[in-house]
Short mmCIF file of C-alpha atoms in Angstrom, two decimals:
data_model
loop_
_atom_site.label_atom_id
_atom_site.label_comp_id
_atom_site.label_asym_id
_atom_site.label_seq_id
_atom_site.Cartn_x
_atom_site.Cartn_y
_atom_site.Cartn_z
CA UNK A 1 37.23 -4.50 7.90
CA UNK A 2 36.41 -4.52 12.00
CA UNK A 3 36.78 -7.81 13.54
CA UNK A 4 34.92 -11.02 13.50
CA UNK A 5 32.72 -9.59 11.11
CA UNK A 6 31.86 -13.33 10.06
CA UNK A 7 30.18 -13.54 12.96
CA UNK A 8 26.62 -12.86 11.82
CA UNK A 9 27.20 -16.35 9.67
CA UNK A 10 28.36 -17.97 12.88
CA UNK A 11 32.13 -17.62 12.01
CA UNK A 12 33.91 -17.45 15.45
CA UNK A 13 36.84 -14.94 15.87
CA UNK A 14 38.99 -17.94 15.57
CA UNK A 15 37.84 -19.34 12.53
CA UNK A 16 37.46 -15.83 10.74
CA UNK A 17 41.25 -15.55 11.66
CA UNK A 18 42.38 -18.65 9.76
CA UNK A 19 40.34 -17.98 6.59
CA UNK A 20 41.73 -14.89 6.41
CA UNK A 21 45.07 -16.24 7.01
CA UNK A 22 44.56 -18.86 4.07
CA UNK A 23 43.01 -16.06 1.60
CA UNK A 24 46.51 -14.29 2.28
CA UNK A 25 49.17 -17.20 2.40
CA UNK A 26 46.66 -20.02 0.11
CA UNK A 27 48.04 -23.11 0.04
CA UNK A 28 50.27 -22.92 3.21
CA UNK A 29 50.93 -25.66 5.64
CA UNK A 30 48.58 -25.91 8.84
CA UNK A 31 51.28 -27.02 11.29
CA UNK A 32 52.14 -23.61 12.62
CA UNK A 33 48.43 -22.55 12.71
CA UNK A 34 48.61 -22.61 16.58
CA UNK A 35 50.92 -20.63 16.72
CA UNK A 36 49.14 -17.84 14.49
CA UNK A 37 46.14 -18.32 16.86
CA UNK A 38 47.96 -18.39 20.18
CA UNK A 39 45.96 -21.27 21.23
CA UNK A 40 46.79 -24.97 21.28
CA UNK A 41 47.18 -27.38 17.88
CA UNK A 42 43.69 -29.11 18.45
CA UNK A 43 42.03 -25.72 18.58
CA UNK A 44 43.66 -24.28 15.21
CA UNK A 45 42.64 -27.95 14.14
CA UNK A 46 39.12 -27.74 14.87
CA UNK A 47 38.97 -24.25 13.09
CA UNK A 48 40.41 -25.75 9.62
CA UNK A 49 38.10 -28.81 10.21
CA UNK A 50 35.17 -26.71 10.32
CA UNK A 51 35.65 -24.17 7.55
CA UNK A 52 36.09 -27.04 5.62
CA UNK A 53 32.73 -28.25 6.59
CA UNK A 54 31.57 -24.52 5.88
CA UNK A 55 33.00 -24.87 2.50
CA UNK A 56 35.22 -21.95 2.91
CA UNK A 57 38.48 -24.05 3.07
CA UNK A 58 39.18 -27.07 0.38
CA UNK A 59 42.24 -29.49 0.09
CA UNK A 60 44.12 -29.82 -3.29
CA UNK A 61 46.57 -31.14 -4.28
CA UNK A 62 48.40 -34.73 -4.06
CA UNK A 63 49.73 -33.39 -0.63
CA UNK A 64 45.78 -32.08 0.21
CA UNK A 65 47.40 -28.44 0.94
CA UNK A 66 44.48 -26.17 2.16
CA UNK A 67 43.08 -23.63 0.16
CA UNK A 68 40.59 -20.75 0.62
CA UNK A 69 37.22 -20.86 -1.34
CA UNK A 70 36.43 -17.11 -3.45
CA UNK A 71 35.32 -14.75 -0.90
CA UNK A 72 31.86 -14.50 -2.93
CA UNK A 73 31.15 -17.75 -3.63
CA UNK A 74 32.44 -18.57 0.16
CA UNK A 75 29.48 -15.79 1.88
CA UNK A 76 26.93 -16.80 -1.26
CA UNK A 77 26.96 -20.38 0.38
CA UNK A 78 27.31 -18.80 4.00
CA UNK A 79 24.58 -16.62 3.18
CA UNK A 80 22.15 -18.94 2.19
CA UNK A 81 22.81 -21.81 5.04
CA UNK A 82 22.04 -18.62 7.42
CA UNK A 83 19.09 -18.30 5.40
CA UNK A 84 17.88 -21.51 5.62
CA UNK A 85 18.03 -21.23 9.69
CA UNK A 86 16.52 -18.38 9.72
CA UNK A 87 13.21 -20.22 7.30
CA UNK A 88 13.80 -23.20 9.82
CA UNK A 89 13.50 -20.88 12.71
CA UNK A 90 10.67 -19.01 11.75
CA UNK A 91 8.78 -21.74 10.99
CA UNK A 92 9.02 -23.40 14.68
CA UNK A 93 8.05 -19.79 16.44
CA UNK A 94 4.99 -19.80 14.09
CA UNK A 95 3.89 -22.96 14.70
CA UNK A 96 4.69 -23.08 18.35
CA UNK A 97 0.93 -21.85 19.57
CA UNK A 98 0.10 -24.69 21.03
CA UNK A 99 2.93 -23.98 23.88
CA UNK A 100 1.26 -20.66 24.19
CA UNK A 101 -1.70 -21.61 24.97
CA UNK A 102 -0.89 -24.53 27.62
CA UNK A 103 1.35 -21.71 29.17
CA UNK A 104 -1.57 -19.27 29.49
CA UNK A 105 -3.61 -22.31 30.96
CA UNK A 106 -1.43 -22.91 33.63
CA UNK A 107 -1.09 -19.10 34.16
CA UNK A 108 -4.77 -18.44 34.17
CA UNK A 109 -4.07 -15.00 32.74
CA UNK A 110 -2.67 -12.74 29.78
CA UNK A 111 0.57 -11.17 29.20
CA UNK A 112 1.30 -8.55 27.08
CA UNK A 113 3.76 -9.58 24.07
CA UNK A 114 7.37 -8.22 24.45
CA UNK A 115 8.02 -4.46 24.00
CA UNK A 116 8.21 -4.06 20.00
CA UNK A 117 5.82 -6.80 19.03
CA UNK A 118 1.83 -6.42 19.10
CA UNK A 119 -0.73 -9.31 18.94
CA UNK A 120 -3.72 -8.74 16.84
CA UNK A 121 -6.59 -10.95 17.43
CA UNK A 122 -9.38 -12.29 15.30
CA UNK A 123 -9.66 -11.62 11.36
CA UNK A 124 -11.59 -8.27 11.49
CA UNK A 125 -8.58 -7.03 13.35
CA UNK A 126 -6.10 -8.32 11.10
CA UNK A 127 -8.26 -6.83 8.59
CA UNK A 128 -7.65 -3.24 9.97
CA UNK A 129 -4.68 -3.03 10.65
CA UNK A 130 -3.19 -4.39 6.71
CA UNK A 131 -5.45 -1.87 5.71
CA UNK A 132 -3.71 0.92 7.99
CA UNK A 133 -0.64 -0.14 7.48
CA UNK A 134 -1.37 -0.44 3.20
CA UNK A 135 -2.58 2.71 3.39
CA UNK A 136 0.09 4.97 4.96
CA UNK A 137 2.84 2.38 3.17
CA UNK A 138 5.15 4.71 1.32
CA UNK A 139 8.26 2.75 -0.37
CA UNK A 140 7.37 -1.17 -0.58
CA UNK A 141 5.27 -3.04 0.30
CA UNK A 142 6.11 -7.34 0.91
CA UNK A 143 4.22 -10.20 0.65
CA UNK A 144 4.13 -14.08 0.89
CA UNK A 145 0.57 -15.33 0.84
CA UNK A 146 0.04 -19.10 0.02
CA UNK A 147 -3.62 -18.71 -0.87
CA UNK A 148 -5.43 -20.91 -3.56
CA UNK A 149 -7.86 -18.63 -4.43
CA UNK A 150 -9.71 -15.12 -3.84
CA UNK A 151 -13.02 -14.63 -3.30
CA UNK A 152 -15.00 -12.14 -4.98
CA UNK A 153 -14.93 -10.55 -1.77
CA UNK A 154 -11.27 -10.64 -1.18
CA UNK A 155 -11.11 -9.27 -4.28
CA UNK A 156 -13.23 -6.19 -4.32
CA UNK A 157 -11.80 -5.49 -0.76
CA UNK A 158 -8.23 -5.57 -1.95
CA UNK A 159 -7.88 -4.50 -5.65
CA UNK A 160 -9.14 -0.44 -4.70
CA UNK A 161 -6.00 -0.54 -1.69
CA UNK A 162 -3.27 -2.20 -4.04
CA UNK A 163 -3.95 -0.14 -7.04
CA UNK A 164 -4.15 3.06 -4.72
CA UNK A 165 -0.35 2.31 -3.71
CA UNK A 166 0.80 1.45 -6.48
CA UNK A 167 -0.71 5.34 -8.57
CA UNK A 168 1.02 6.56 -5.24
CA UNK A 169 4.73 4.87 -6.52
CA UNK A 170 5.08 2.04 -3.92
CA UNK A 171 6.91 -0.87 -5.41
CA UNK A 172 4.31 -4.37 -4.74
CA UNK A 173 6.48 -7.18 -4.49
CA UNK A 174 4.11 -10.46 -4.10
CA UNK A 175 4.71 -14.16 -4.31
CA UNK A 176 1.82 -16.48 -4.63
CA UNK A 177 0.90 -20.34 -4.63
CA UNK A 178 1.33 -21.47 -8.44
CA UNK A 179 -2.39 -23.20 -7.34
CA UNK A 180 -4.08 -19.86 -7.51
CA UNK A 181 -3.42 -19.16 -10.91
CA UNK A 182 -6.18 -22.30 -11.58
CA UNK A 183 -8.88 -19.91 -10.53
CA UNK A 184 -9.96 -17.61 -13.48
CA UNK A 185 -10.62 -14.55 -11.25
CA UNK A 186 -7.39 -14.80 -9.39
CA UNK A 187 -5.21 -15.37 -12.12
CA UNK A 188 -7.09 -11.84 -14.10
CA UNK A 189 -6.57 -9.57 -10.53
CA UNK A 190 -3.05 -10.99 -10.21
CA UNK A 191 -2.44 -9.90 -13.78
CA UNK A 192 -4.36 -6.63 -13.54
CA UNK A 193 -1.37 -6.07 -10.83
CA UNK A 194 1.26 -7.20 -12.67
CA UNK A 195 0.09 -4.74 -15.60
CA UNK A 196 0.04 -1.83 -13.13
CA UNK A 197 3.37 -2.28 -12.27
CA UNK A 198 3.35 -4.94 -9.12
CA UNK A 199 6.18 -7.48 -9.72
CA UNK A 200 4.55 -10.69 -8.56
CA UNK A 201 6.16 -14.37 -8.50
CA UNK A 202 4.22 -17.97 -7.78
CA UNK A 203 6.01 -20.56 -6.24
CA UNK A 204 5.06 -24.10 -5.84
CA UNK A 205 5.94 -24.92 -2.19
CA UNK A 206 5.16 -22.66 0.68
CA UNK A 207 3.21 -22.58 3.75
CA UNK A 208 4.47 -19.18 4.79
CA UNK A 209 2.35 -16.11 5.13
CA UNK A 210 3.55 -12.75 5.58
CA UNK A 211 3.63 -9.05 4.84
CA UNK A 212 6.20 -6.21 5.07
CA UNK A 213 5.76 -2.76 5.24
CA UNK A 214 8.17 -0.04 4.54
CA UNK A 215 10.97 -2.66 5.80
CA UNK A 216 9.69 -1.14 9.42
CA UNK A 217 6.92 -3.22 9.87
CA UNK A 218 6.14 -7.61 9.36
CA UNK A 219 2.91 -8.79 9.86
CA UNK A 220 3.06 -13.19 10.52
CA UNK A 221 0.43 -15.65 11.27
CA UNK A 222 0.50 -17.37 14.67
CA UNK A 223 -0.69 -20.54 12.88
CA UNK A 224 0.26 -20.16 9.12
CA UNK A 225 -2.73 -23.10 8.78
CA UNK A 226 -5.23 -20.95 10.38
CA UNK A 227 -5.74 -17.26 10.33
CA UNK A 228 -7.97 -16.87 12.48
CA UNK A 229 -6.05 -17.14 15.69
CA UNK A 230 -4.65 -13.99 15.28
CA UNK A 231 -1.47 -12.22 13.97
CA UNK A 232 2.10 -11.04 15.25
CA UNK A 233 2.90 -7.40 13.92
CA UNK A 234 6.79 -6.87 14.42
CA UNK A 235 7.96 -3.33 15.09
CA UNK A 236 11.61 -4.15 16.09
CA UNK A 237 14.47 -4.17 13.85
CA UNK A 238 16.20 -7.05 14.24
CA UNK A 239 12.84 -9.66 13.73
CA UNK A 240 11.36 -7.17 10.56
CA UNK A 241 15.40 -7.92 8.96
CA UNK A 242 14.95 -11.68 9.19
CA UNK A 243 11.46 -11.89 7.91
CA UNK A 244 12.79 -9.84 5.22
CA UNK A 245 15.32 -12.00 4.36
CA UNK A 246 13.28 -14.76 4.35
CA UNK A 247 10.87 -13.02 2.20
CA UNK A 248 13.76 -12.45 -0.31
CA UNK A 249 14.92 -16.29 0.07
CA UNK A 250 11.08 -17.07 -1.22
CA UNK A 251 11.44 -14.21 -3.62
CA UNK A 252 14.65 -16.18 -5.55
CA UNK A 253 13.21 -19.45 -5.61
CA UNK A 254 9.94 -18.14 -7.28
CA UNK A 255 8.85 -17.81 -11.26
CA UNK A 256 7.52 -14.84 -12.92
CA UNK A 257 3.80 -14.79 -12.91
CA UNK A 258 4.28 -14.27 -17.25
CA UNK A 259 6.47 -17.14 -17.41
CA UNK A 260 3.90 -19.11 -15.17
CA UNK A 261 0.75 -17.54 -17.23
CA UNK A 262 2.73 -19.06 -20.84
CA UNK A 263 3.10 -15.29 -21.49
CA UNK A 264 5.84 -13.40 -23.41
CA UNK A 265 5.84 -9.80 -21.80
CA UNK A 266 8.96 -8.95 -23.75
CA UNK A 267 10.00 -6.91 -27.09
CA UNK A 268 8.49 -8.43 -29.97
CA UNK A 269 10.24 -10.62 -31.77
CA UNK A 270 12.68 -11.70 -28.45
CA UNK A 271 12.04 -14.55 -26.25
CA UNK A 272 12.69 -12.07 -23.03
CA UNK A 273 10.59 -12.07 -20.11
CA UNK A 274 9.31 -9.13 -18.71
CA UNK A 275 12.16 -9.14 -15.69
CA UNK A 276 14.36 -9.41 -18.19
CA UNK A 277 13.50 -6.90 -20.20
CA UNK A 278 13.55 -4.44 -17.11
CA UNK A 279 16.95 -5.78 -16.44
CA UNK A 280 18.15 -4.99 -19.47
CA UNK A 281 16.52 -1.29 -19.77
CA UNK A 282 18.33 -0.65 -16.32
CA UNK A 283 21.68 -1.80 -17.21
CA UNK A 284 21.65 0.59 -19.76
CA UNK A 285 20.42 3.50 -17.55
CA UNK A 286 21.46 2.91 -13.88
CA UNK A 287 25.17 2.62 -12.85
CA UNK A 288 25.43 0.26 -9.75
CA UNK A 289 23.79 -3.37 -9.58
CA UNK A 290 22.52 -2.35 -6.23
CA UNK A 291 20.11 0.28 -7.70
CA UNK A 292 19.08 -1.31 -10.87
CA UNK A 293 18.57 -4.47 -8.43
CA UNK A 294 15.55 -1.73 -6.50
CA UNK A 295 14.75 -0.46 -9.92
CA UNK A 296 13.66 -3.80 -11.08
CA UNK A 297 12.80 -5.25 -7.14
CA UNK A 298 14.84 -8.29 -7.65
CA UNK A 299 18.00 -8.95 -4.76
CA UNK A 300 21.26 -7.77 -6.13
CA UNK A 301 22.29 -11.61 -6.83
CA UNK A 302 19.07 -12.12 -8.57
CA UNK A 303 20.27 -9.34 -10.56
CA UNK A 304 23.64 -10.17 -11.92
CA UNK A 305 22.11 -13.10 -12.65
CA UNK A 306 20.08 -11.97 -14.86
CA UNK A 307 23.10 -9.53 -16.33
CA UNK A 308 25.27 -12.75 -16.49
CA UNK A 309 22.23 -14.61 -18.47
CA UNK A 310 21.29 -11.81 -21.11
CA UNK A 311 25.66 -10.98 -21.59
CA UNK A 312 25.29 -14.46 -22.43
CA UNK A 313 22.12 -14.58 -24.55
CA UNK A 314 23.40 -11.26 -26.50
CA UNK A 315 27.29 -12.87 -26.77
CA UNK A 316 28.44 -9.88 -25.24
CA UNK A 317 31.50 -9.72 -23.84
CA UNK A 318 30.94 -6.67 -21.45
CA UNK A 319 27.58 -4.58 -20.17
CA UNK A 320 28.43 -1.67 -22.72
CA UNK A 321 28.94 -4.49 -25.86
CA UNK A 322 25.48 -5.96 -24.47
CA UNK A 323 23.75 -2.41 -23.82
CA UNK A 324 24.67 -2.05 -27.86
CA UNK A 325 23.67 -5.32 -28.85
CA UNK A 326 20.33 -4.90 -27.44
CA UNK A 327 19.42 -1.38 -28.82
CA UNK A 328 21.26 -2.72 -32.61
CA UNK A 329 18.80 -5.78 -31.95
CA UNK A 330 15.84 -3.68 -30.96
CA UNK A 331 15.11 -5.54 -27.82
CA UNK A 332 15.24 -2.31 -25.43
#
């Protein structure tokens, strides 16, 4: 491993260097810590203090020797406080148009956005450009969109585009306000998705909107609360990556659009859901979690998850017992 590769959780050098240290020597005193880190004691102090705060270091013990959390469950919880920032980050830069626009007063003219980025203004725009970019999508295509209901119109405008990618084999991954499944003619064209192969999820809480394209291209609201003031569209690495992973943050917290509809989508006579029916087809068909996580267009945790949950439901005590199980069983 190449040094202070923590760092993308904000792990400095220094503290990377002491967790390591504990996952080698657990349970080892702190006193000589300094030492280790060639720096003063109140330095290696701060370092222990903080991982502890991290969760990556615990006391045990009657004599509260320090201890190194599980790598996994140590960058799992890493992982998602990064998240979180990330959700709390985007969320100020998207609602931050008001600063914008009492910049470009003073300035009495227009900028261009930074090199990478491209400002699309007014809905017919918008409008355009999802429909270029749906069109020439190839792999995936991402979406958050917090809507309460379609109109007809949104409906007959969008319906010939989805269904086009998804004959054309790109994987639809859409989470939607659990509201809009109140409207009749939402809830049937969400559904009509769903039964062409789109893997949508409703969630309860959200005021973001966005869309990925290919993973090379994020489309966000200035104002998630109004549209109409035009749109971001991200062309540079580093901003499409953490609207993705924001997008997947969503994506875990959300439902299955069958489980929200009071459907069973599984094998007769099984109380599986559709995801987990998928889940367990792959398992029996695709070696790594990391493809039968694309297969099924879940995240790889999401995944095991699931693994972990039907193992359980099946009383299997490995993926080959549960793979046998299931086909014995008739479920797959």
């Amino acid at each position: 491993m190449g040094e202070n590769e923590m760092s993308i959780f904000g792990v400095s050098e220094a503290e990377e260097e002491v967790y390591r240290h504990f996952l080698r020597n657990p349970g080892t005193a702190t006193d000589d810590l300094h030492l280790l880190l060639r720096a003063d004691p109140r330095t290696a102090r701060s370092c222990v203090d903080r991982l502890q705060e991290l969760g990556l270091l615990h006391p045990e013990g009657p004599d509260l020797r320090i201890f190194p959390t599980d790598p996994e469950v140590a960058l799992a919880r890493l992982i998602d406080l990064r998240l979180h920032t990330l959700h709390q980050e985007l969320q100020r830069v998207t609602r931050s148009r008001h600063v914008i626009d009492g910049l470009r007063a003073e300035q009495g003219a227009r900028r261009p956005p930074p090199p990478g980025i491209e400002q699309l203004e007014g809905l017919a725009q918008i409008r355009d450009r999802i429909d270029d970019l749906a069109f020439f999508a190839r792999d995936e295509i991402l979406s958050v969109e917090p809507y309460t209901k379609l109109s007809p119109e949104n409906i007959a405008r969008s319906r010939p585009l989805d269904l086009r990618c998804l004959r054309r084999g790109v994987r639809i991954r859409n989470v939607v306000a659990r509201a809009a499944l109140h409207d009749p003619a939402t809830a049937a064209y969400l559904r009509e998705l769903a039964d062409h192969g789109a893997a949508i999820r409703v969630t309860a809480h959200t005021a973001e909107r966005l869309l990925v394209y290919d993973r090379r291209a994020a489309l966000v609201p200035l104002d998630p609360r109004d549209t109409s003031r035009g749109a971001l569209l991200a062309h540079r690495s580093g901003l499409v990556s953490n609207i993705i992973a924001l997008f997947e943050k969503i994506w875990d917290q959300a439902d299955d659009l069958s489980q929200a509809l009071g459907e069973d989508a599984g094998a007769p006579g099984t109380d599986l859901s559709e995801t987990e029916r998928r889940v367990l087809v792959s398992m029996c068909t695709v070696g790594k979690d990391e493809a039968g996580a694309r297969e099924v267009g879940v995240s790889v945790r999401t995944y095991r998850r699931y693994v972990a949950d039907l193992m359980q439901k099946l009383g299997a005590a490995s993926r080959a017992q549960a793979a046998l199980l299931a086909r014995e069983r008739g479920w797959i």
